[in-house]
mmCIF file of C-alpha atoms and ligand atoms in Angstrom:
data_model
loop_
_atom_site.group_PDB
_atom_site.id
_atom_site.type_symbol
_atom_site.label_atom_id
_atom_site.label_comp_id
_atom_site.label_asym_id
_atom_site.label_seq_id
_atom_site.Cartn_x
_atom_site.Cartn_y
_atom_site.Cartn_z
ATOM 1 C CA MET A 1 -5.306 34.382 -24.981
ATOM 2 C CA ILE A 2 -6.695 30.940 -25.574
ATOM 3 C CA GLY A 3 -6.523 27.798 -23.423
ATOM 4 C CA SER A 4 -3.069 26.586 -22.590
ATOM 5 C CA LEU A 5 -1.447 29.791 -23.889
ATOM 6 C CA LYS A 6 -1.906 31.097 -20.386
ATOM 7 C CA LEU A 7 -0.066 28.124 -18.961
ATOM 8 C CA LYS A 8 3.409 28.655 -20.377
ATOM 9 C CA ASP A 9 4.971 27.357 -17.195
ATOM 10 C CA LYS A 10 2.852 24.415 -16.168
ATOM 11 C CA SER A 11 5.267 23.145 -13.542
ATOM 12 C CA THR A 12 3.725 25.154 -10.708
ATOM 13 C CA PHE A 13 0.348 23.444 -11.075
ATOM 14 C CA GLY A 14 -0.933 20.195 -9.607
ATOM 15 C CA GLU A 15 -0.673 17.085 -11.725
ATOM 16 C CA ASN A 16 -4.381 16.806 -12.549
ATOM 17 C CA THR A 17 -4.399 20.427 -13.728
ATOM 18 C CA ARG A 18 -1.383 19.748 -15.910
ATOM 19 C CA LEU A 19 -3.023 16.631 -17.367
ATOM 20 C CA VAL A 20 -5.867 18.813 -18.609
ATOM 21 C CA HIS A 21 -3.448 21.147 -20.388
ATOM 22 C CA LEU A 22 -0.385 19.214 -21.454
ATOM 23 C CA GLY A 23 0.122 18.221 -25.070
ATOM 24 C CA ARG A 24 -2.213 20.787 -26.540
ATOM 25 C CA GLU A 25 -1.681 24.279 -27.883
ATOM 26 C CA PRO A 26 -5.057 25.636 -29.040
ATOM 27 C CA ASP A 27 -3.440 28.920 -30.057
ATOM 28 C CA LYS A 28 -1.636 27.063 -32.857
ATOM 29 C CA TYR A 29 -4.889 25.617 -34.217
ATOM 30 C CA TYR A 30 -7.350 28.518 -34.339
ATOM 31 C CA GLY A 31 -8.466 27.760 -30.769
ATOM 32 C CA VAL A 32 -9.384 24.141 -31.514
ATOM 33 C CA VAL A 33 -9.238 22.507 -28.088
ATOM 34 C CA ASN A 34 -7.730 19.150 -29.110
ATOM 35 C CA PRO A 35 -4.708 18.974 -31.436
ATOM 36 C CA PRO A 36 -6.028 17.901 -34.844
ATOM 37 C CA ILE A 37 -5.007 14.520 -36.264
ATOM 38 C CA SER A 38 -2.210 15.267 -38.704
ATOM 39 C CA ARG A 39 -1.968 12.528 -41.310
ATOM 40 C CA SER A 40 0.989 13.273 -43.492
ATOM 41 C CA SER A 41 3.845 11.299 -44.993
ATOM 42 C CA THR A 42 5.239 14.363 -46.750
ATOM 43 C CA ILE A 43 6.079 17.699 -45.140
ATOM 44 C CA LEU A 44 6.341 20.582 -47.616
ATOM 45 C CA TYR A 45 8.915 23.396 -47.801
ATOM 46 C CA ASP A 46 9.116 26.338 -50.121
ATOM 47 C CA SER A 47 12.899 26.325 -50.403
ATOM 48 C CA ILE A 48 15.890 23.998 -50.401
ATOM 49 C CA GLU A 49 17.352 26.006 -47.536
ATOM 50 C CA ALA A 50 14.291 25.475 -45.310
ATOM 51 C CA TYR A 51 14.179 21.753 -46.158
ATOM 52 C CA SER A 52 17.887 21.320 -45.420
ATOM 53 C CA ASP A 53 17.940 23.341 -42.191
ATOM 54 C CA PRO A 54 19.027 20.909 -39.421
ATOM 55 C CA LYS A 55 16.737 22.766 -37.017
ATOM 56 C CA THR A 56 13.641 21.876 -39.071
ATOM 57 C CA GLU A 57 11.119 20.364 -36.663
ATOM 58 C CA TYR A 58 9.193 18.247 -39.171
ATOM 59 C CA ARG A 59 10.942 16.496 -42.029
ATOM 60 C CA TYR A 60 9.071 13.308 -42.842
ATOM 61 C CA GLY A 61 5.911 11.674 -41.468
ATOM 62 C CA ARG A 62 7.692 8.655 -40.025
ATOM 63 C CA LEU A 63 9.767 10.951 -37.820
ATOM 64 C CA GLY A 64 6.620 12.566 -36.466
ATOM 65 C CA THR A 65 3.902 15.041 -37.411
ATOM 66 C CA PRO A 66 2.604 17.802 -35.102
ATOM 67 C CA ILE A 67 0.315 15.452 -33.154
ATOM 68 C CA THR A 68 3.253 13.066 -32.564
ATOM 69 C CA LYS A 69 5.288 15.893 -31.053
ATOM 70 C CA GLN A 70 2.326 17.037 -28.938
ATOM 71 C CA PHE A 71 1.997 13.538 -27.509
ATOM 72 C CA GLU A 72 5.727 13.086 -26.956
ATOM 73 C CA LYS A 73 5.884 16.441 -25.193
ATOM 74 C CA ALA A 74 2.872 15.535 -23.051
ATOM 75 C CA MET A 75 4.461 12.258 -21.970
ATOM 76 C CA SER A 76 7.798 13.893 -21.174
ATOM 77 C CA GLU A 77 5.950 16.386 -19.003
ATOM 78 C CA LEU A 78 3.836 13.745 -17.290
ATOM 79 C CA GLU A 79 6.883 11.648 -16.432
ATOM 80 C CA GLY A 80 9.128 14.630 -15.755
ATOM 81 C CA GLY A 81 11.637 13.624 -18.447
ATOM 82 C CA TYR A 82 13.519 15.264 -21.308
ATOM 83 C CA GLY A 83 12.057 13.625 -24.428
ATOM 84 C CA ALA A 84 9.924 10.714 -25.620
ATOM 85 C CA ILE A 85 9.397 8.478 -28.609
ATOM 86 C CA ALA A 86 5.945 7.263 -29.617
ATOM 87 C CA ALA A 87 5.911 3.601 -30.671
ATOM 88 C CA PRO A 88 3.365 1.385 -32.453
ATOM 89 C CA SER A 89 2.998 -0.872 -29.374
ATOM 90 C CA GLY A 90 4.246 -1.264 -25.835
ATOM 91 C CA GLN A 91 6.300 -4.233 -26.998
ATOM 92 C CA SER A 92 7.946 -1.999 -29.605
ATOM 93 C CA ALA A 93 8.722 0.711 -27.007
ATOM 94 C CA ILE A 94 10.457 -1.994 -24.957
ATOM 95 C CA THR A 95 12.462 -3.595 -27.764
ATOM 96 C CA THR A 96 13.515 -0.195 -29.126
ATOM 97 C CA SER A 97 14.684 0.932 -25.691
ATOM 98 C CA LEU A 98 16.691 -2.236 -25.067
ATOM 99 C CA LEU A 99 18.297 -2.080 -28.515
ATOM 100 C CA ALA A 100 19.167 1.579 -27.947
ATOM 101 C CA PHE A 101 21.439 0.771 -25.005
ATOM 102 C CA LEU A 102 22.770 -2.743 -25.719
ATOM 103 C CA LYS A 103 25.450 -4.087 -28.019
ATOM 104 C CA ALA A 104 27.096 -7.442 -28.718
ATOM 105 C CA GLY A 105 29.107 -8.637 -25.740
ATOM 106 C CA ASP A 106 26.997 -6.811 -23.133
ATOM 107 C CA HIS A 107 25.302 -8.401 -20.150
ATOM 108 C CA VAL A 108 21.725 -7.380 -19.315
ATOM 109 C CA LEU A 109 19.820 -8.068 -16.086
ATOM 110 C CA ILE A 110 16.095 -8.573 -16.660
ATOM 111 C CA ILE A 111 13.366 -8.849 -14.034
ATOM 112 C CA ASP A 112 11.922 -12.367 -13.972
ATOM 113 C CA SER A 113 8.298 -11.227 -13.633
ATOM 114 C CA LEU A 114 8.373 -9.153 -16.813
ATOM 115 C CA TYR A 115 5.669 -8.963 -19.469
ATOM 116 C CA PRO A 116 6.074 -12.476 -20.983
ATOM 117 C CA PRO A 117 6.429 -11.552 -24.696
ATOM 118 C CA VAL A 118 9.557 -9.540 -23.843
ATOM 119 C CA ARG A 119 11.145 -12.754 -22.543
ATOM 120 C CA TYR A 120 10.893 -14.178 -26.073
ATOM 121 C CA PHE A 121 12.570 -11.092 -27.501
ATOM 122 C CA CYS A 122 15.415 -11.365 -24.973
ATOM 123 C CA ASN A 123 15.912 -15.116 -25.346
ATOM 124 C CA ASN A 124 15.620 -15.117 -29.122
ATOM 125 C CA MET A 125 16.775 -11.823 -30.615
ATOM 126 C CA LEU A 126 19.052 -10.359 -27.935
ATOM 127 C CA ALA A 127 20.757 -13.704 -27.387
ATOM 128 C CA ARG A 128 21.137 -14.153 -31.168
ATOM 129 C CA TYR A 129 22.904 -10.790 -31.368
ATOM 130 C CA GLY A 130 25.444 -11.803 -28.735
ATOM 131 C CA ILE A 131 23.937 -10.263 -25.617
ATOM 132 C CA ASP A 132 24.195 -12.202 -22.345
ATOM 133 C CA VAL A 133 20.653 -12.207 -20.893
ATOM 134 C CA GLU A 134 20.207 -12.991 -17.195
ATOM 135 C CA TYR A 135 16.959 -12.930 -15.187
ATOM 136 C CA TYR A 136 16.729 -11.833 -11.567
ATOM 137 C CA SER A 137 13.848 -11.938 -9.102
ATOM 138 C CA ALA A 138 12.374 -8.842 -7.546
ATOM 139 C CA HIS A 139 14.112 -9.017 -4.195
ATOM 140 C CA ASP A 140 17.467 -10.538 -5.260
ATOM 141 C CA ASP A 141 20.735 -8.886 -4.241
ATOM 142 C CA LEU A 142 21.688 -7.358 -7.589
ATOM 143 C CA ALA A 143 25.197 -6.327 -6.524
ATOM 144 C CA ALA A 144 26.122 -10.012 -6.588
ATOM 145 C CA ARG A 145 24.763 -10.373 -10.129
ATOM 146 C CA LEU A 146 26.684 -7.529 -11.748
ATOM 147 C CA LYS A 147 29.412 -8.354 -14.255
ATOM 148 C CA PRO A 148 32.048 -5.988 -15.653
ATOM 149 C CA ASN A 149 30.037 -5.883 -18.912
ATOM 150 C CA THR A 150 26.581 -5.297 -17.369
ATOM 151 C CA ALA A 151 25.136 -2.491 -19.492
ATOM 152 C CA VAL A 152 21.422 -2.386 -18.619
ATOM 153 C CA ILE A 153 19.144 -3.305 -15.719
ATOM 154 C CA TYR A 154 15.579 -3.759 -16.973
ATOM 155 C CA MET A 155 12.814 -3.492 -14.357
ATOM 156 C CA GLU A 156 9.073 -3.867 -14.380
ATOM 157 C CA SER A 157 7.412 -2.783 -11.167
ATOM 158 C CA PRO A 158 4.948 -4.080 -10.125
ATOM 159 C CA GLY A 159 5.788 -7.229 -12.088
ATOM 160 C CA SER A 160 3.289 -8.845 -14.451
ATOM 161 C CA ALA A 161 0.700 -11.197 -12.854
ATOM 162 C CA THR A 162 2.330 -11.389 -9.396
ATOM 163 C CA PHE A 163 2.907 -7.633 -8.884
ATOM 164 C CA GLU A 164 6.201 -7.689 -6.981
ATOM 165 C CA ILE A 165 7.353 -4.128 -6.311
ATOM 166 C CA GLN A 166 11.054 -3.603 -6.814
ATOM 167 C CA ASP A 167 13.134 -1.358 -4.612
ATOM 168 C CA VAL A 168 13.824 0.987 -7.523
ATOM 169 C CA PRO A 169 15.806 3.640 -5.577
ATOM 170 C CA ALA A 170 18.208 0.967 -4.279
ATOM 171 C CA ILE A 171 18.639 -0.583 -7.753
ATOM 172 C CA VAL A 172 19.257 2.821 -9.360
ATOM 173 C CA LYS A 173 21.839 3.711 -6.724
ATOM 174 C CA LEU A 174 23.741 0.522 -7.482
ATOM 175 C CA ALA A 175 23.417 1.029 -11.264
ATOM 176 C CA LYS A 176 24.664 4.611 -11.108
ATOM 177 C CA SER A 177 27.780 3.577 -9.221
ATOM 178 C CA LYS A 178 28.678 1.349 -12.219
ATOM 179 C CA ASN A 179 27.383 3.473 -15.104
ATOM 180 C CA ILE A 180 24.632 0.990 -15.894
ATOM 181 C CA VAL A 181 21.536 2.235 -17.732
ATOM 182 C CA THR A 182 18.231 1.572 -15.930
ATOM 183 C CA ILE A 183 15.001 0.999 -17.852
ATOM 184 C CA ILE A 184 11.578 0.440 -16.277
ATOM 185 C CA ASP A 185 8.261 -0.744 -17.661
ATOM 186 C CA ASN A 186 5.858 1.735 -16.025
ATOM 187 C CA SER A 187 2.655 0.448 -17.700
ATOM 188 C CA TRP A 188 0.975 -0.503 -14.405
ATOM 189 C CA ALA A 189 1.159 3.109 -13.204
ATOM 190 C CA GLY A 190 0.424 4.764 -16.567
ATOM 191 C CA GLY A 191 3.220 7.254 -15.876
ATOM 192 C CA TYR A 192 0.876 8.717 -13.249
ATOM 193 C CA LEU A 193 0.821 6.551 -10.121
ATOM 194 C CA TYR A 194 4.588 6.185 -10.077
ATOM 195 C CA LYS A 195 7.412 8.522 -11.130
ATOM 196 C CA PRO A 196 10.566 6.592 -12.013
ATOM 197 C CA PHE A 197 12.569 9.744 -12.823
ATOM 198 C CA ASP A 198 12.160 10.980 -9.242
ATOM 199 C CA HIS A 199 14.292 7.978 -8.350
ATOM 200 C CA GLY A 200 16.880 8.474 -11.106
ATOM 201 C CA VAL A 201 15.731 5.794 -13.581
ATOM 202 C CA ASP A 202 17.004 6.592 -17.102
ATOM 203 C CA ILE A 203 14.154 5.315 -19.299
ATOM 204 C CA SER A 204 10.481 4.924 -18.349
ATOM 205 C CA LEU A 205 8.344 3.197 -20.946
ATOM 206 C CA GLN A 206 4.852 1.841 -21.136
ATOM 207 C CA SER A 207 2.114 0.289 -23.190
ATOM 208 C CA CYS A 208 -0.428 3.015 -24.010
ATOM 209 C CA SER A 209 -2.794 0.162 -24.900
ATOM 210 C CA LYS A 210 -3.524 -0.057 -21.152
ATOM 211 C CA TYR A 211 -4.595 2.858 -18.945
ATOM 212 C CA ILE A 212 -3.577 5.734 -21.232
ATOM 213 C CA GLY A 213 -5.808 4.479 -24.048
ATOM 214 C CA GLY A 214 -8.256 3.258 -21.433
ATOM 215 C CA HIS A 215 -10.987 2.127 -23.812
ATOM 216 C CA SER A 216 -9.731 -1.203 -25.189
ATOM 217 C CA ASP A 217 -9.217 0.214 -28.656
ATOM 218 C CA ILE A 218 -5.653 1.336 -29.368
ATOM 219 C CA ILE A 219 -2.351 -0.542 -29.461
ATOM 220 C CA MET A 220 0.465 1.933 -28.837
ATOM 221 C CA GLY A 221 3.540 2.513 -26.704
ATOM 222 C CA VAL A 222 5.830 5.242 -25.506
ATOM 223 C CA SER A 223 9.322 5.454 -24.094
ATOM 224 C CA VAL A 224 10.488 8.535 -22.180
ATOM 225 C CA ALA A 225 14.105 9.452 -21.446
ATOM 226 C CA ARG A 226 15.045 11.245 -18.251
ATOM 227 C CA ASP A 227 17.704 13.455 -19.851
ATOM 228 C CA LYS A 228 19.269 14.448 -23.161
ATOM 229 C CA GLU A 229 22.089 11.936 -22.786
ATOM 230 C CA HIS A 230 19.606 9.058 -22.793
ATOM 231 C CA TYR A 231 17.151 10.638 -25.224
ATOM 232 C CA LYS A 232 19.689 10.800 -28.070
ATOM 233 C CA PRO A 233 20.363 7.034 -28.369
ATOM 234 C CA LEU A 234 16.653 6.307 -27.816
ATOM 235 C CA ARG A 235 15.617 8.645 -30.648
ATOM 236 C CA ALA A 236 18.366 7.270 -32.903
ATOM 237 C CA ALA A 237 17.194 3.691 -32.284
ATOM 238 C CA ALA A 238 13.567 4.634 -33.040
ATOM 239 C CA ASN A 239 14.571 6.350 -36.280
ATOM 240 C CA ASP A 240 16.928 3.546 -37.346
ATOM 241 C CA LEU A 241 14.343 0.843 -36.626
ATOM 242 C CA GLY A 242 11.490 2.756 -38.270
ATOM 243 C CA VAL A 243 9.513 2.980 -35.040
ATOM 244 C CA THR A 244 6.578 5.376 -35.348
ATOM 245 C CA ALA A 245 2.940 5.552 -34.215
ATOM 246 C CA GLY A 246 -0.128 6.377 -36.293
ATOM 247 C CA PRO A 247 -1.758 9.789 -35.783
ATOM 248 C CA ASP A 248 -5.228 8.363 -35.093
ATOM 249 C CA ASP A 249 -3.905 6.205 -32.251
ATOM 250 C CA ILE A 250 -1.902 9.132 -30.903
ATOM 251 C CA TYR A 251 -5.045 11.256 -30.872
ATOM 252 C CA LEU A 252 -6.825 8.628 -28.769
ATOM 253 C CA ALA A 253 -3.830 8.316 -26.427
ATOM 254 C CA LEU A 254 -3.818 12.080 -25.871
ATOM 255 C CA ARG A 255 -7.553 12.010 -25.250
ATOM 256 C CA GLY A 256 -7.134 9.161 -22.771
ATOM 257 C CA LEU A 257 -4.611 11.156 -20.737
ATOM 258 C CA ARG A 258 -7.261 13.707 -19.758
ATOM 259 C CA THR A 259 -9.422 11.220 -17.832
ATOM 260 C CA MET A 260 -6.752 8.782 -16.692
ATOM 261 C CA PRO A 261 -6.655 9.970 -13.041
ATOM 262 C CA LEU A 262 -10.432 9.505 -12.738
ATOM 263 C CA ARG A 263 -10.250 6.030 -14.211
ATOM 264 C CA PHE A 264 -7.402 4.986 -11.907
ATOM 265 C CA LYS A 265 -9.326 6.223 -8.898
ATOM 266 C CA GLN A 266 -12.448 4.306 -9.871
ATOM 267 C CA ALA A 267 -10.425 1.219 -10.809
ATOM 268 C CA GLN A 268 -8.801 1.107 -7.377
ATOM 269 C CA GLU A 269 -12.120 1.690 -5.598
ATOM 270 C CA ASN A 270 -13.939 -0.997 -7.608
ATOM 271 C CA THR A 271 -11.084 -3.475 -7.235
ATOM 272 C CA MET A 272 -10.889 -3.008 -3.470
ATOM 273 C CA ALA A 273 -14.664 -3.557 -3.283
ATOM 274 C CA VAL A 274 -14.481 -6.711 -5.411
ATOM 275 C CA LEU A 275 -11.558 -8.081 -3.394
ATOM 276 C CA ASP A 276 -13.424 -7.390 -0.194
ATOM 277 C CA GLY A 277 -16.347 -9.350 -1.588
ATOM 278 C CA ILE A 278 -14.320 -12.449 -2.524
ATOM 279 C CA LYS A 279 -11.281 -12.459 -0.226
ATOM 280 C CA ASN A 280 -12.709 -14.933 2.276
ATOM 281 C CA HIS A 281 -13.957 -17.357 -0.343
ATOM 282 C CA THR A 282 -12.514 -20.764 0.463
ATOM 283 C CA ALA A 283 -11.763 -21.591 -3.200
ATOM 284 C CA ILE A 284 -9.059 -18.888 -3.223
ATOM 285 C CA GLU A 285 -5.603 -19.710 -1.941
ATOM 286 C CA ARG A 286 -4.042 -16.276 -2.357
ATOM 287 C CA LEU A 287 -4.771 -12.860 -3.844
ATOM 288 C CA PHE A 288 -2.088 -10.703 -5.483
ATOM 289 C CA TYR A 289 -2.718 -6.949 -5.302
ATOM 290 C CA PRO A 290 -0.164 -4.587 -3.716
ATOM 291 C CA ALA A 291 -2.812 -2.219 -2.301
ATOM 292 C CA LEU A 292 -4.105 -5.020 -0.037
ATOM 293 C CA PRO A 293 -2.620 -4.444 3.435
ATOM 294 C CA ASP A 294 -1.556 -8.095 3.761
ATOM 295 C CA ASP A 295 0.135 -8.282 0.345
ATOM 296 C CA PRO A 296 3.897 -8.833 0.859
ATOM 297 C CA ASN A 297 4.576 -5.841 -1.458
ATOM 298 C CA HIS A 298 2.262 -3.477 0.362
ATOM 299 C CA ALA A 299 4.934 -1.520 2.253
ATOM 300 C CA LEU A 300 6.972 -0.739 -0.889
ATOM 301 C CA TRP A 301 3.805 0.113 -2.819
ATOM 302 C CA LYS A 302 2.759 2.522 -0.093
ATOM 303 C CA ARG A 303 6.193 4.111 -0.017
ATOM 304 C CA ASP A 304 6.495 4.694 -3.781
ATOM 305 C CA PHE A 305 3.049 4.759 -5.440
ATOM 306 C CA LYS A 306 0.196 7.213 -5.149
ATOM 307 C CA GLY A 307 -2.519 4.714 -6.020
ATOM 308 C CA ALA A 308 -3.350 1.376 -7.615
ATOM 309 C CA ASN A 309 -5.102 0.175 -10.747
ATOM 310 C CA GLY A 310 -7.709 -2.488 -11.467
ATOM 311 C CA VAL A 311 -5.491 -5.544 -12.056
ATOM 312 C CA PHE A 312 -5.169 -8.366 -9.544
ATOM 313 C CA SER A 313 -4.541 -12.089 -9.622
ATOM 314 C CA ALA A 314 -6.157 -14.932 -7.725
ATOM 315 C CA LEU A 315 -4.453 -18.243 -7.098
ATOM 316 C CA ILE A 316 -7.183 -20.865 -6.995
ATOM 317 C CA LYS A 317 -6.779 -23.795 -4.593
ATOM 318 C CA SER A 318 -5.532 -26.808 -6.460
ATOM 319 C CA THR A 319 -8.451 -28.421 -8.209
ATOM 320 C CA SER A 320 -9.143 -30.053 -11.568
ATOM 321 C CA LYS A 321 -8.539 -28.050 -14.746
ATOM 322 C CA ASP A 322 -12.035 -28.909 -15.932
ATOM 323 C CA ALA A 323 -13.584 -27.482 -12.768
ATOM 324 C CA VAL A 324 -11.664 -24.199 -13.208
ATOM 325 C CA CYS A 325 -12.736 -23.973 -16.862
ATOM 326 C CA GLU A 326 -16.333 -24.625 -15.905
ATOM 327 C CA ALA A 327 -16.240 -21.942 -13.219
ATOM 328 C CA VAL A 328 -14.569 -19.372 -15.486
ATOM 329 C CA ASN A 329 -16.861 -20.122 -18.407
ATOM 330 C CA SER A 330 -19.895 -19.605 -16.163
ATOM 331 C CA LEU A 331 -18.995 -15.937 -15.504
ATOM 332 C CA LYS A 332 -21.495 -13.629 -17.161
ATOM 333 C CA LEU A 333 -19.750 -10.284 -16.755
ATOM 334 C CA ILE A 334 -16.066 -11.239 -16.927
ATOM 335 C CA PRO A 335 -15.058 -12.766 -20.264
ATOM 336 C CA VAL A 336 -11.623 -14.216 -21.015
ATOM 337 C CA GLY A 337 -9.294 -11.869 -22.887
ATOM 338 C CA SER A 338 -5.835 -10.324 -23.055
ATOM 339 C CA SER A 339 -4.946 -6.823 -21.908
ATOM 340 C CA TRP A 340 -6.226 -4.569 -19.116
ATOM 341 C CA GLY A 341 -6.814 -0.888 -18.449
ATOM 342 C CA GLY A 342 -9.992 -0.652 -20.522
ATOM 343 C CA TYR A 343 -13.482 0.119 -19.224
ATOM 344 C CA GLU A 344 -14.595 -3.522 -19.011
ATOM 345 C CA SER A 345 -13.764 -6.403 -16.717
ATOM 346 C CA LEU A 346 -11.728 -9.311 -18.065
ATOM 347 C CA LEU A 347 -9.795 -12.308 -16.913
ATOM 348 C CA GLN A 348 -6.774 -14.062 -18.366
ATOM 349 C CA PRO A 349 -5.407 -17.451 -17.269
ATOM 350 C CA GLN A 350 -1.696 -17.289 -16.370
ATOM 351 C CA TYR A 351 0.785 -20.065 -17.141
ATOM 352 C CA LEU A 352 3.643 -18.784 -15.028
ATOM 353 C CA GLU A 353 5.501 -22.121 -14.969
ATOM 354 C CA LYS A 354 6.488 -21.203 -18.560
ATOM 355 C CA TYR A 355 7.500 -17.616 -17.813
ATOM 356 C CA ARG A 356 9.602 -17.711 -14.648
ATOM 357 C CA SER A 357 13.197 -18.923 -14.537
ATOM 358 C CA ALA A 358 15.035 -17.068 -11.728
ATOM 359 C CA ASN A 359 12.158 -17.770 -9.383
ATOM 360 C CA PRO A 360 10.397 -20.881 -10.708
ATOM 361 C CA TRP A 361 6.626 -20.971 -10.300
ATOM 362 C CA GLU A 362 5.679 -24.071 -8.353
ATOM 363 C CA ASN A 363 2.076 -23.444 -7.365
ATOM 364 C CA LYS A 364 -0.253 -26.156 -8.573
ATOM 365 C CA GLY A 365 -3.538 -24.251 -8.513
ATOM 366 C CA ALA A 366 -4.842 -22.170 -11.415
ATOM 367 C CA MET A 367 -3.623 -18.574 -11.514
ATOM 368 C CA LEU A 368 -6.204 -16.128 -12.892
ATOM 369 C CA ARG A 369 -5.449 -12.481 -13.595
ATOM 370 C CA PHE A 370 -8.439 -10.161 -13.403
ATOM 371 C CA HIS A 371 -8.970 -6.679 -14.695
ATOM 372 C CA ILE A 372 -11.792 -4.895 -12.912
ATOM 373 C CA GLY A 373 -13.596 -2.374 -15.072
ATOM 374 C CA LEU A 374 -16.195 0.288 -14.463
ATOM 375 C CA GLU A 375 -19.174 -2.022 -13.851
ATOM 376 C CA ASP A 376 -21.022 -1.873 -10.515
ATOM 377 C CA PRO A 377 -18.789 -3.853 -8.138
ATOM 378 C CA ASP A 378 -21.780 -5.605 -6.537
ATOM 379 C CA ASP A 379 -22.672 -7.157 -9.885
ATOM 380 C CA LEU A 380 -19.111 -8.406 -10.315
ATOM 381 C CA ILE A 381 -19.021 -9.815 -6.769
ATOM 382 C CA THR A 382 -22.265 -11.756 -7.303
ATOM 383 C CA ASP A 383 -20.941 -13.118 -10.592
ATOM 384 C CA LEU A 384 -17.562 -14.094 -9.097
ATOM 385 C CA ARG A 385 -18.983 -15.689 -5.958
ATOM 386 C CA CYS A 386 -21.338 -17.758 -8.033
ATOM 387 C CA ALA A 387 -18.437 -19.017 -10.192
ATOM 388 C CA LEU A 388 -16.141 -19.640 -7.198
ATOM 389 C CA ASP A 389 -18.884 -21.656 -5.477
ATOM 390 C CA LYS A 390 -18.626 -24.156 -8.317
ATOM 391 C CA LEU A 391 -15.081 -24.967 -7.150
ATOM 392 C CA LEU A 392 -16.105 -26.044 -3.649
HETATM 393 C C1 PLP B 1 0.548 -5.062 -22.361
HETATM 394 C C2 PLP B 1 1.871 -4.837 -21.810
HETATM 395 C C3 PLP B 1 2.959 -4.550 -22.628
HETATM 396 C C4 PLP B 1 2.887 -4.602 -24.139
HETATM 397 O O1 PLP B 1 2.055 -3.650 -24.646
HETATM 398 P P1 PLP B 1 1.414 -3.730 -26.119
HETATM 399 O O2 PLP B 1 0.903 -2.358 -26.323
HETATM 400 O O3 PLP B 1 0.357 -4.779 -26.049
HETATM 401 O O4 PLP B 1 2.507 -4.117 -27.053
HETATM 402 C C5 PLP B 1 4.164 -4.254 -22.040
HETATM 403 N N1 PLP B 1 4.309 -4.258 -20.704
HETATM 404 C C6 PLP B 1 3.292 -4.558 -19.876
HETATM 405 C C7 PLP B 1 3.528 -4.543 -18.413
HETATM 406 C C8 PLP B 1 2.046 -4.860 -20.394
HETATM 407 O O5 PLP B 1 1.054 -5.193 -19.567
#
């Protein structure tokens, strides 16, 4: 018996144990511990009957090779769902999932604090195809927003940049009473810190470019369906749209899964230390991080999440743009860049006045989103304090 062969039923084990074993079957690969990268467009058969058998697991590379299935199985297990589709980006996992459950004439409710590029997709493509797109803010009364043709409620919790936590169980309860499909962007939690299917959400998707990849190298996404009923349209949409992920990226995503809990733990610890080191700085008007006890979303975070990651935002007291640029540019350890979830610290300026409509953004100060990496927190604190002092 080799490796995971002994773990036929993994469900009785703790989650970190399962993360070591899921998505690999060494017995199928001569004992090789990691599933090999299978690069193949063509899958060969020795008979017409075998090729034409509807039960054939592999038919064509775009529909998945063995490593694709290993990853999709791993993600279904991690999230506690029925089936998954691997996508070439998080954005693609999102657009595929929305297209799977929407049609012309439908109404869709979209969280206002969503990942901004998805807003373009909704306002441009979905609207062009005759879908009525409406944004809601995290704590709105959704019952009042429902229409007879509401087909999907799309959540992202915590929201991008401001990290509002939605009351997912309450939203799902409402959606179920009206047969509305619920979709959530679970990137912040990596499918690990939060379990949408425990609360009845239908589709949980994420960008694997963030904490699953974890090393600032891959762009990839995944969408997991809670049950067969929701998996079928999701899989059909992926196949129809030609959505597929490359085997090399999938290999790195599977590798990232093994150490993700460690990285989350360290990210939370480092971020709390950094926040502690800068929270009383007078250049800061407000910090946004749900694990902070005085964050307005703290109670919901504590109720639903088992940890936090390394992303927070700081609203800088209103000051000149030039002064903020000078302060940011003076940072030695925290360069400007998109994304988060890698090993290195980063910051990204936020222009939320452009990306909020249900709940317009009226703050005048600069909003900076930070990702805290695996550096020594004391070094980051010294760097940040030095930059913030320039704003006084
Ligand atoms: C980055 C991100 C995405 C998009 O992921 P890509 O892999 O870059 O396409 C989607 N949702 C959230 C919350 C993100 O942060």
